[in-house]
Tab-separated table of C-alpha atoms in Angstrom:
chain	number	residue	atom	x	y	z
A	1	ALA	CA	74.521	-43.543	77.779
A	2	ALA	CA	75.642	-41.673	80.480
A	3	ILE	CA	76.276	-44.668	81.810
A	4	SER	CA	79.641	-46.217	79.554
A	5	LEU	CA	80.147	-42.696	81.171
A	6	PHE	CA	81.472	-43.801	84.295
A	7	GLU	CA	84.604	-45.648	84.638
A	8	PHE	CA	84.367	-47.757	88.582
A	9	HIS	CA	87.915	-47.591	88.391
A	10	GLU	CA	89.385	-43.860	89.119
A	11	ALA	CA	86.381	-43.735	91.213
A	12	VAL	CA	88.807	-47.154	92.938
A	13	PHE	CA	92.416	-44.487	92.753
A	14	LEU	CA	90.026	-41.786	94.979
A	15	PHE	CA	89.138	-43.847	97.253
A	16	LYS	CA	92.631	-45.447	97.798
A	17	THR	CA	94.262	-41.844	98.373
A	18	LYS	CA	91.910	-40.395	100.656
A	19	SER	CA	91.007	-37.848	97.485
A	20	TRP	CA	87.724	-37.601	98.914
A	21	SER	CA	86.738	-33.843	97.852
A	22	ASP	CA	88.007	-35.519	94.537
A	23	LEU	CA	86.052	-37.765	95.500
A	24	LEU	CA	82.610	-35.528	96.250
A	25	GLN	CA	82.893	-33.282	92.482
A	26	PHE	CA	83.335	-36.611	90.640
A	27	MET	CA	79.847	-37.885	92.455
A	28	VAL	CA	77.859	-35.060	91.891
A	29	ALA	CA	79.151	-34.727	88.336
A	30	MET	CA	77.859	-38.335	88.579
A	31	LEU	CA	75.052	-37.385	89.373
A	32	VAL	CA	73.495	-34.267	88.296
A	33	THR	CA	73.974	-37.172	84.747
A	34	PHE	CA	72.100	-39.221	85.816
A	35	ILE	CA	69.625	-36.772	86.626
A	36	PHE	CA	70.171	-34.072	83.907
A	37	GLU	CA	72.259	-34.327	80.996
A	38	VAL	CA	75.850	-34.773	79.883
A	39	GLU	CA	75.709	-31.015	78.989
A	40	VAL	CA	74.562	-29.860	82.389
A	41	GLY	CA	75.883	-32.649	84.219
A	42	ILE	CA	79.777	-31.395	82.371
A	43	LEU	CA	78.804	-27.461	83.640
A	44	ILE	CA	78.892	-29.201	86.215
A	45	SER	CA	81.894	-30.206	86.467
A	46	VAL	CA	83.504	-27.149	84.733
A	47	GLY	CA	81.798	-24.651	87.447
A	48	MET	CA	83.241	-27.385	90.386
A	49	CYS	CA	86.036	-26.592	88.759
A	50	VAL	CA	86.507	-23.056	88.344
A	51	PHE	CA	85.601	-22.440	92.214
A	52	LEU	CA	87.354	-24.445	93.530
A	53	VAL	CA	90.563	-23.073	91.438
A	54	LEU	CA	89.588	-19.825	92.759
A	55	LYS	CA	89.294	-21.235	96.559
A	56	HIS	CA	92.220	-22.034	96.270
A	57	ALA	CA	94.357	-18.145	95.397
A	58	SER	CA	92.039	-16.661	97.742
A	59	ALA	CA	93.514	-18.458	100.311
A	60	PRO	CA	96.477	-20.340	99.642
A	61	HIS	CA	99.820	-21.584	102.105
A	62	VAL	CA	101.585	-18.585	100.737
A	63	TYR	CA	103.880	-17.741	103.382
A	64	SER	CA	106.468	-19.252	105.527
A	65	VAL	CA	108.339	-17.101	108.399
A	66	LEU	CA	111.771	-17.569	108.298
A	67	GLY	CA	114.789	-18.222	111.681
A	68	ARG	CA	118.679	-18.151	111.011
A	69	ILE	CA	120.468	-21.472	112.152
A	70	PRO	CA	122.679	-20.591	114.990
A	71	GLY	CA	126.435	-20.336	113.376
A	72	THR	CA	125.363	-20.386	109.905
A	73	LYS	CA	123.914	-18.337	107.227
A	74	LEU	CA	120.954	-20.509	106.294
A	75	TYR	CA	117.088	-19.243	106.833
A	76	LYS	CA	114.185	-22.115	107.795
A	77	ASP	CA	110.963	-22.084	108.509
A	78	VAL	CA	110.456	-22.396	111.714
A	79	VAL	CA	107.581	-24.436	112.072
A	80	LYS	CA	109.922	-27.171	110.016
A	81	PHE	CA	113.483	-26.454	111.457
A	82	PRO	CA	112.888	-25.402	115.664
A	83	MET	CA	115.784	-24.588	116.560
A	84	ALA	CA	116.036	-21.682	113.578
A	85	GLU	CA	115.860	-18.636	115.783
A	86	PRO	CA	113.768	-14.971	114.647
A	87	ILE	CA	116.117	-12.111	113.892
A	88	GLU	CA	116.254	-9.225	116.685
A	89	GLY	CA	114.135	-6.800	115.324
A	90	ILE	CA	113.628	-8.553	112.190
A	91	LEU	CA	110.504	-10.056	110.911
A	92	LEU	CA	111.618	-12.543	107.507
A	93	ILE	CA	108.997	-14.567	106.090
A	94	LYS	CA	109.291	-16.614	101.928
A	95	LEU	CA	106.179	-15.552	100.045
A	96	GLU	CA	105.339	-19.455	98.426
A	97	GLU	CA	103.245	-18.067	95.517
A	98	VAL	CA	102.648	-15.053	93.130
A	99	LEU	CA	100.278	-11.528	94.982
A	100	TYR	CA	97.566	-10.333	92.844
A	101	PHE	CA	94.234	-9.966	93.501
A	102	ALA	CA	93.357	-13.244	94.282
A	103	ASN	CA	95.496	-13.547	97.633
A	104	ILE	CA	97.147	-10.124	98.190
A	105	GLY	CA	94.555	-9.354	100.897
A	106	GLN	CA	95.744	-12.116	103.050
A	107	VAL	CA	99.330	-11.209	102.714
A	108	LYS	CA	98.674	-8.205	104.414
A	109	GLN	CA	96.381	-9.394	106.620
A	110	LEU	CA	99.195	-11.829	107.621
A	111	LEU	CA	101.506	-9.260	108.692
A	112	GLN	CA	99.193	-7.518	110.153
A	113	ASP	CA	98.872	-10.572	112.909
A	114	ILE	CA	102.204	-11.267	113.197
A	115	GLU	CA	103.009	-7.577	114.116
A	116	ASN	CA	99.593	-7.154	116.503
A	117	MET	CA	101.195	-10.784	117.835
A	118	ILE	CA	104.505	-9.550	118.666
A	119	ASP	CA	103.385	-6.214	119.914
A	120	THR	CA	101.528	-8.419	122.727
A	121	VAL	CA	104.776	-10.447	123.223
A	122	ASN	CA	106.769	-7.334	123.415
A	123	GLU	CA	104.915	-6.154	126.019
A	124	GLU	CA	103.926	-8.505	128.573
A	125	VAL	CA	107.784	-8.399	129.061
A	126	ASN	CA	107.891	-5.055	129.241
A	127	TYR	CA	106.135	-4.486	131.651
A	128	ASN	CA	106.172	-8.692	133.137
A	129	PRO	CA	109.458	-7.990	135.646
A	130	GLU	CA	109.022	-12.599	135.269
A	131	VAL	CA	108.689	-12.614	132.361
A	132	ALA	CA	111.028	-10.589	131.116
A	133	PHE	CA	113.680	-12.126	132.942
A	134	ASN	CA	112.778	-15.721	132.094
A	135	THR	CA	113.205	-14.560	128.489
A	136	SER	CA	116.074	-16.755	126.709
A	137	SER	CA	115.825	-15.055	123.334
A	138	THR	CA	115.926	-10.822	123.414
A	139	ALA	CA	114.279	-10.723	119.766
A	140	ALA	CA	110.757	-11.081	121.784
A	141	ILE	CA	111.300	-8.585	124.074
A	142	THR	CA	113.063	-6.068	120.441
A	143	PRO	CA	110.554	-3.723	118.482
A	144	LEU	CA	109.906	-4.763	115.586
A	145	GLN	CA	111.530	-2.167	112.905
A	146	VAL	CA	111.677	-4.583	109.251
A	147	VAL	CA	109.411	-6.908	107.782
A	148	VAL	CA	111.622	-8.479	104.948
A	149	LEU	CA	110.267	-10.492	102.235
A	150	GLN	CA	112.189	-13.220	100.352
A	151	VAL	CA	110.225	-13.359	97.143
A	152	ALA	CA	112.864	-15.888	94.599
A	153	SER	CA	109.588	-18.026	93.907
A	154	ILE	CA	107.818	-14.653	92.849
A	155	PRO	CA	107.696	-13.966	88.962
A	156	SER	CA	105.179	-11.456	88.569
A	157	MET	CA	102.338	-8.976	90.388
A	158	ASP	CA	99.671	-6.981	89.176
A	159	ALA	CA	98.349	-3.738	89.395
A	160	SER	CA	96.476	-5.022	93.224
A	161	ALA	CA	99.063	-6.387	94.694
A	162	LEU	CA	101.867	-3.125	93.793
A	163	ALA	CA	99.059	-0.947	95.002
A	164	THR	CA	98.416	-3.187	98.207
A	165	ILE	CA	101.925	-2.969	98.554
A	166	GLU	CA	102.262	0.693	98.181
A	167	GLU	CA	99.824	1.182	100.936
A	168	ILE	CA	101.989	-1.154	103.356
A	169	VAL	CA	104.938	0.865	102.755
A	170	SER	CA	102.983	3.964	103.727
A	171	ASN	CA	101.952	3.065	106.769
A	172	TYR	CA	105.610	1.253	107.589
A	173	LYS	CA	106.688	4.268	107.650
A	174	LYS	CA	104.272	6.553	109.479
A	175	ARG	CA	104.912	3.646	112.328
A	176	HIS	CA	108.679	3.549	111.386
A	177	MET	CA	109.104	1.323	109.925
A	178	ARG	CA	110.978	-0.547	106.843
A	179	LEU	CA	110.055	-2.754	104.071
A	180	ALA	CA	112.944	-4.504	102.845
A	181	PHE	CA	112.747	-7.385	99.368
A	182	VAL	CA	115.384	-10.253	98.309
A	183	GLN	CA	116.220	-11.479	94.995
A	184	VAL	CA	113.999	-10.099	93.139
A	185	SER	CA	113.241	-10.268	89.776
A	186	PRO	CA	112.979	-8.407	86.750
A	187	LYS	CA	109.427	-7.782	86.304
A	188	VAL	CA	108.616	-7.668	89.552
A	189	ARG	CA	111.377	-4.877	89.510
A	190	GLU	CA	110.375	-3.223	86.605
A	191	GLY	CA	107.121	-3.303	88.291
A	192	PHE	CA	108.740	-1.387	91.440
A	193	GLU	CA	109.656	1.150	88.498
A	194	ARG	CA	106.812	2.144	87.119
A	195	ALA	CA	104.226	2.618	90.823
A	196	GLY	CA	107.089	4.109	92.358
A	197	LEU	CA	108.001	2.118	94.559
A	198	MET	CA	111.460	2.055	93.856
A	199	HIS	CA	110.963	5.454	95.850
A	200	GLU	CA	109.735	5.022	98.211
A	201	LEU	CA	111.817	1.481	99.659
A	202	GLY	CA	115.041	2.814	98.381
A	203	GLU	CA	117.893	0.947	96.882
A	204	ASP	CA	118.968	0.111	100.262
A	205	MET	CA	116.154	-1.693	100.495
A	206	MET	CA	116.035	-3.843	98.387
A	207	PHE	CA	119.182	-7.341	98.843
A	208	ASP	CA	120.471	-10.156	96.214
A	209	SER	CA	120.316	-12.971	98.834
A	210	THR	CA	118.565	-13.327	102.330
A	211	HIS	CA	122.576	-13.288	104.417
A	212	GLU	CA	122.786	-9.804	102.988
A	213	ALA	CA	119.732	-8.984	104.199
A	214	ILE	CA	120.050	-9.206	107.529
A	215	THR	CA	124.168	-8.571	108.008
A	216	TYR	CA	123.001	-4.756	105.898
A	217	LEU	CA	119.524	-4.106	108.512
A	218	GLU	CA	121.667	-6.052	111.581
A	219	ASN	CA	124.958	-3.368	111.028
A	220	ASN	CA	123.262	-0.330	109.589
A	221	VAL	CA	118.686	-0.069	110.212
A	222	ILE	CA	118.305	-2.749	113.774
A	223	VAL	CA	118.175	-0.106	116.926
A	224	LYS	CA	119.069	-3.240	119.308
A	225	ARG	CA	117.861	-3.730	122.890
A	226	GLY	CA	116.924	-5.860	126.061
A	227	VAL	CA	114.286	-5.635	128.674
A	228	SER	CA	114.072	-2.305	130.099
A	229	ASP	CA	117.576	-0.788	131.936
A	230	ASP	CA	114.750	-0.459	134.875
A	231	ILE	CA	114.135	-4.052	135.420
A	232	ILE	CA	117.225	-6.242	133.925
A	233	HIS	CA	120.269	-4.391	135.111
A	234	SER	CA	121.104	-5.113	138.966
A	235	ASN	CA	122.841	-2.195	140.637
A	236	GLU	CA	120.617	-0.639	138.561
A	237	VAL	CA	117.269	-2.157	140.589
A	238	PRO	CA	116.153	-0.612	143.437
A	239	ARG	CA	117.071	-2.320	146.569
A	240	PHE	CA	115.852	-2.133	150.115
A	241	GLY	CA	117.708	-0.487	151.931
A	242	GLN	CA	118.296	2.276	149.284
A	243	VAL	CA	115.273	2.952	149.491
A	244	GLU	CA	114.855	3.304	153.148
A	245	GLU	CA	118.823	5.875	153.012
A	246	GLU	CA	117.001	7.789	150.191
A	247	GLU	CA	113.796	7.766	152.147
A	248	GLU	CA	115.511	9.304	154.989
A	249	SER	CA	117.620	12.110	153.625
A	250	SER	CA	114.496	12.929	151.806
A	251	PRO	CA	112.813	16.038	153.611
A	252	TYR	CA	109.837	15.450	152.100
A	253	SER	CA	109.401	11.356	153.174
A	254	PRO	CA	107.450	10.682	156.420
A	255	LEU	CA	110.247	9.238	157.534
A	256	GLY	CA	112.440	12.664	156.620
A	257	ARG	CA	109.148	14.733	158.257
A	258	GLY	CA	109.667	12.877	161.483
A	259	ALA	CA	113.081	13.026	162.170
A	260	ALA	CA	113.519	16.980	161.006
A	261	VAL	CA	110.777	17.766	163.885
A	262	LEU	CA	112.392	15.167	166.378
A	263	ASP	CA	115.818	17.150	165.543
A	264	ALA	CA	113.870	20.989	166.525
A	265	GLU	CA	111.818	20.530	169.379
A	266	GLN	CA	113.937	17.689	171.565
A	267	PRO	CA	117.753	18.398	170.353
A	268	ASP	CA	118.776	16.410	173.181
A	269	VAL	CA	116.588	13.686	172.913
A	270	GLY	CA	118.600	10.355	173.105
A	271	LEU	CA	117.553	7.100	170.525
A	272	GLU	CA	116.845	4.810	173.164
A	273	ASP	CA	114.341	7.664	174.477
A	274	VAL	CA	112.546	8.265	170.895
A	275	PRO	CA	109.364	6.073	170.247
A	276	LEU	CA	109.330	2.883	168.737
A	277	SER	CA	107.391	3.849	165.742
A	278	LEU	CA	108.492	6.664	165.484
A	279	ALA	CA	112.388	4.754	164.819
A	280	ARG	CA	110.810	2.982	162.755
């Protein structure tokens, strides 16, 4: 009876399309049905389907990091569009799947990982002049101040997602950062209001378009800066001659003390009579 349930063309199709996970599930269900009963095979198949759904839901590709296309108002995935440039002081993320208890933890971890990566780059640039001079984009050396989430494809959020977002907002406030949202659906906005997130976020952090958000944040929120002044501005970098003059004029420098003693004890001694080591 079980043999009549086997459809060879389905197995051939899965093999041609290289759907190995589906083919494995197909073969497991078939073997279980042969060894045990049809009911057991059906239960195993349903169990595997539920497992795969939960696995996909808990670890999906829920985001993409966006950058600005130079000279336009377009913001594209920086992986698919290498010409897209990061935005100074702003992390722009597009969330592509519904946020709920199964994947909100991944989003939180994602934000932490990206922030740590940006902090590492900032530290390397700020403390390594060679990296600073070779850095073409100031976005890498400007502290992250705002995280913008584009949520146009999210129709709703459950209580777990709202609670996690509230935790993220609270954490950002302690670090003097802001969290902004773009294209929030009416249902998600209603959830924000009920959870008290609108008060925590602020009406000024809710935007209708990505370009509107970036323009407002760049003009009103972001404090831009480049490499630290003692590194990047050549007129403030101590040159060798300037250091020598400062040391000579200081009575607390070794050379200044030597000159003071020389003047006090031997006022008539000329420079040609001064020992070479002291003259230096």
